[in-house]
Amino acid sequence: MNARLAKCVRCGQNYPLEILYTCPKCGGILDIQYDYNKVTELPGVPGHPGTRVGTSDAGNGSTIISQECDNRRNARFRELGSFQQTSTSRGLGIWEYSQLLPLEDLSHAVSLGEGQTPLIKCMKLGNHIGINNFYVKDETREPTGSFKDRPMAVAVSKARELRVETIVIASSGNAGASAAAYAARAGMRCFVFAPAVVPVGKLTQARMYGAKVVLVEGHYSNAYHLAFTVAKRRKWLNVTTTHLSPYPTEGDKTLAYEICEQMGWQVPDWVLIPIGAGPLLTGMYKGFAEYLNLGLIPTLPKLVGVQAVGCAPIVRAFEEGATTVRAWDAPKTVASGVSDPLVGYEQDGELTLERVRRSGGVAVSVTDEEILDAAVNLGNYEGIFSEPTGAVSVAGAAKLASRGIIRPSDTVVSVVTGAGLKETPVYTRIMGKLKAVPADITEVDGLIDSL
Ligand SMILES: *Cc1c(COP(=O)(O)O)cnc(C)c1O
Ligand SMILES: [Zn+2]
């Protein structure tokens, strides 16, 4: 393992890689440190033995590289431990990057085939919003339907390595469903604390994976604090994906690695990300920064944190030019996956804000109408069915393009973070109810002409 220890971003104190939350000394956020000069193998990187570049049969010795690559991958696949083996045609997913993940032994990995999602060039949608090179990183295709499978696969795998038996998570829906799925596979018990506004599809999904769901009145922060207290009292592992634990964020890094490789090592000008507390953004920042420091990319992309107007504590701070983030009063938005008022863990938002600024990016908020419009456009123009929260990054791109901040010639990637199938009731409301016609051709002809 190249991961060495966890370092407090505030006071600099180091900790061994055991069960960790925020810094016991000062309460700061912890960040995993690696021995980067020991990193020898990364997929797609020319010169690294694990490279995918050599797998194309281009002659000139590349078949030899390809053979070596396959051998390496097969060896790694065996390392994954027999009952966890999940074979996909796309390789080992996030475990291709095991040298930059905090697992001691790869055989502890709990996998459902997460990662290696498509990067889709969207010509028509790009045209519509005024961006010539517009891409969607399609996280709707993850095993449980959202990007949360990346942080959860890493967190649950680490939990398995540390012999944890019960995990608990506060979730706006997707993280709970994801934690439940990985816990099922790992043979752990899982408790999900969710605010009552979570779409029922996500809760049902978590329960189908065997998790016990506790619905809590009020907003997300209430569920957060209750999960925190319960975990502490009962000595269960809390895998909540804010910046509470340093492990889940490491899984988020793999999204950045994949984008670098899929863009052919041309760094996009902008990457747009829906943010609640923002670990996805800080994780992706770390991933890009690691690849920059490893000399694999020449610059960082500008990262854009996108929030809903109805819950935008980080955007408010960005616009005020502040470095501190104040909690949001009464969150209200159709984008329930990023409806996090940050009450009591404002520092999570502050780290996200700092990363946005350090990348040269911006934070921007979008209305529910803009979010739903973006979701409908993703479906109609590109055949991508996103949940409202997933489309927040596309609404953000449209907004920045209309303001001239993103220019038409810029290369832009929006991370579409979650699948629409979990939230069909919202869309049925927009589309209107269907009414059956009598099974009669005249009736059907009349109906067709009216559509
Ligand atoms: C959790 C979630 C986000 C936001 O992620 P954070 O990193 O927690 O801020 C974005 N989109 C979807 C669909 C989510 O479930
Ligand atoms: Zn500290």
PDB file of N, CA and C in Angstrom, residues 8 11 13 15 21-30:
ATOM      1  N   CYS A   8      -3.980  15.901   9.366  1.00  0.00           N
ATOM      2  CA  CYS A   8      -5.004  16.921   9.603  1.00  0.00           C
ATOM      3  C   CYS A   8      -4.709  18.147   8.742  1.00  0.00           C
ATOM      4  N   CYS A  11      -4.176  21.253  11.631  1.00  0.00           N
ATOM      5  CA  CYS A  11      -3.045  21.343  12.564  1.00  0.00           C
ATOM      6  C   CYS A  11      -1.845  20.496  12.149  1.00  0.00           C
ATOM      7  N   GLN A  13      -1.319  17.308  12.331  1.00  0.00           N
ATOM      8  CA  GLN A  13      -1.096  16.072  13.084  1.00  0.00           C
ATOM      9  C   GLN A  13      -1.312  14.842  12.187  1.00  0.00           C
ATOM     10  N   TYR A  15      -1.926  10.583  11.638  1.00  0.00           N
ATOM     11  CA  TYR A  15      -2.568   9.436  12.285  1.00  0.00           C
ATOM     12  C   TYR A  15      -2.385   8.192  11.436  1.00  0.00           C
ATOM     13  N   TYR A  21     -11.987   9.653  11.984  1.00  0.00           N
ATOM     14  CA  TYR A  21     -12.968  10.670  11.616  1.00  0.00           C
ATOM     15  C   TYR A  21     -12.202  11.979  11.495  1.00  0.00           C
ATOM     16  N   THR A  22     -12.768  13.077  12.040  1.00  0.00           N
ATOM     17  CA  THR A  22     -12.000  14.326  12.018  1.00  0.00           C
ATOM     18  C   THR A  22     -10.914  14.255  13.099  1.00  0.00           C
ATOM     19  N   CYS A  23      -9.981  15.204  13.061  1.00  0.00           N
ATOM     20  CA  CYS A  23      -8.802  15.198  13.937  1.00  0.00           C
ATOM     21  C   CYS A  23      -9.189  15.192  15.420  1.00  0.00           C
ATOM     22  N   PRO A  24      -8.773  14.147  16.176  1.00  0.00           N
ATOM     23  CA  PRO A  24      -9.094  14.094  17.606  1.00  0.00           C
ATOM     24  C   PRO A  24      -8.517  15.292  18.368  1.00  0.00           C
ATOM     25  N   LYS A  25      -7.463  15.895  17.830  1.00  0.00           N
ATOM     26  CA  LYS A  25      -6.804  16.989  18.529  1.00  0.00           C
ATOM     27  C   LYS A  25      -7.523  18.322  18.317  1.00  0.00           C
ATOM     28  N   CYS A  26      -7.835  18.639  17.051  1.00  0.00           N
ATOM     29  CA  CYS A  26      -8.368  19.982  16.773  1.00  0.00           C
ATOM     30  C   CYS A  26      -9.699  19.967  16.027  1.00  0.00           C
ATOM     31  N   GLY A  27     -10.185  18.779  15.631  1.00  0.00           N
ATOM     32  CA  GLY A  27     -11.467  18.723  14.921  1.00  0.00           C
ATOM     33  C   GLY A  27     -11.362  18.975  13.424  1.00  0.00           C
ATOM     34  N   GLY A  28     -10.127  19.175  12.925  1.00  0.00           N
ATOM     35  CA  GLY A  28      -9.948  19.442  11.492  1.00  0.00           C
ATOM     36  C   GLY A  28     -10.206  18.214  10.627  1.00  0.00           C
ATOM     37  N   ILE A  29     -10.310  18.440   9.318  1.00  0.00           N
ATOM     38  CA  ILE A  29     -10.559  17.359   8.360  1.00  0.00           C
ATOM     39  C   ILE A  29      -9.249  16.621   8.085  1.00  0.00           C
ATOM     40  N   LEU A  30      -9.322  15.279   8.009  1.00  0.00           N
ATOM     41  CA  LEU A  30      -8.128  14.484   7.736  1.00  0.00           C
ATOM     42  C   LEU A  30      -8.012  14.168   6.244  1.00  0.00           C
TER      43      LEU A  30
END
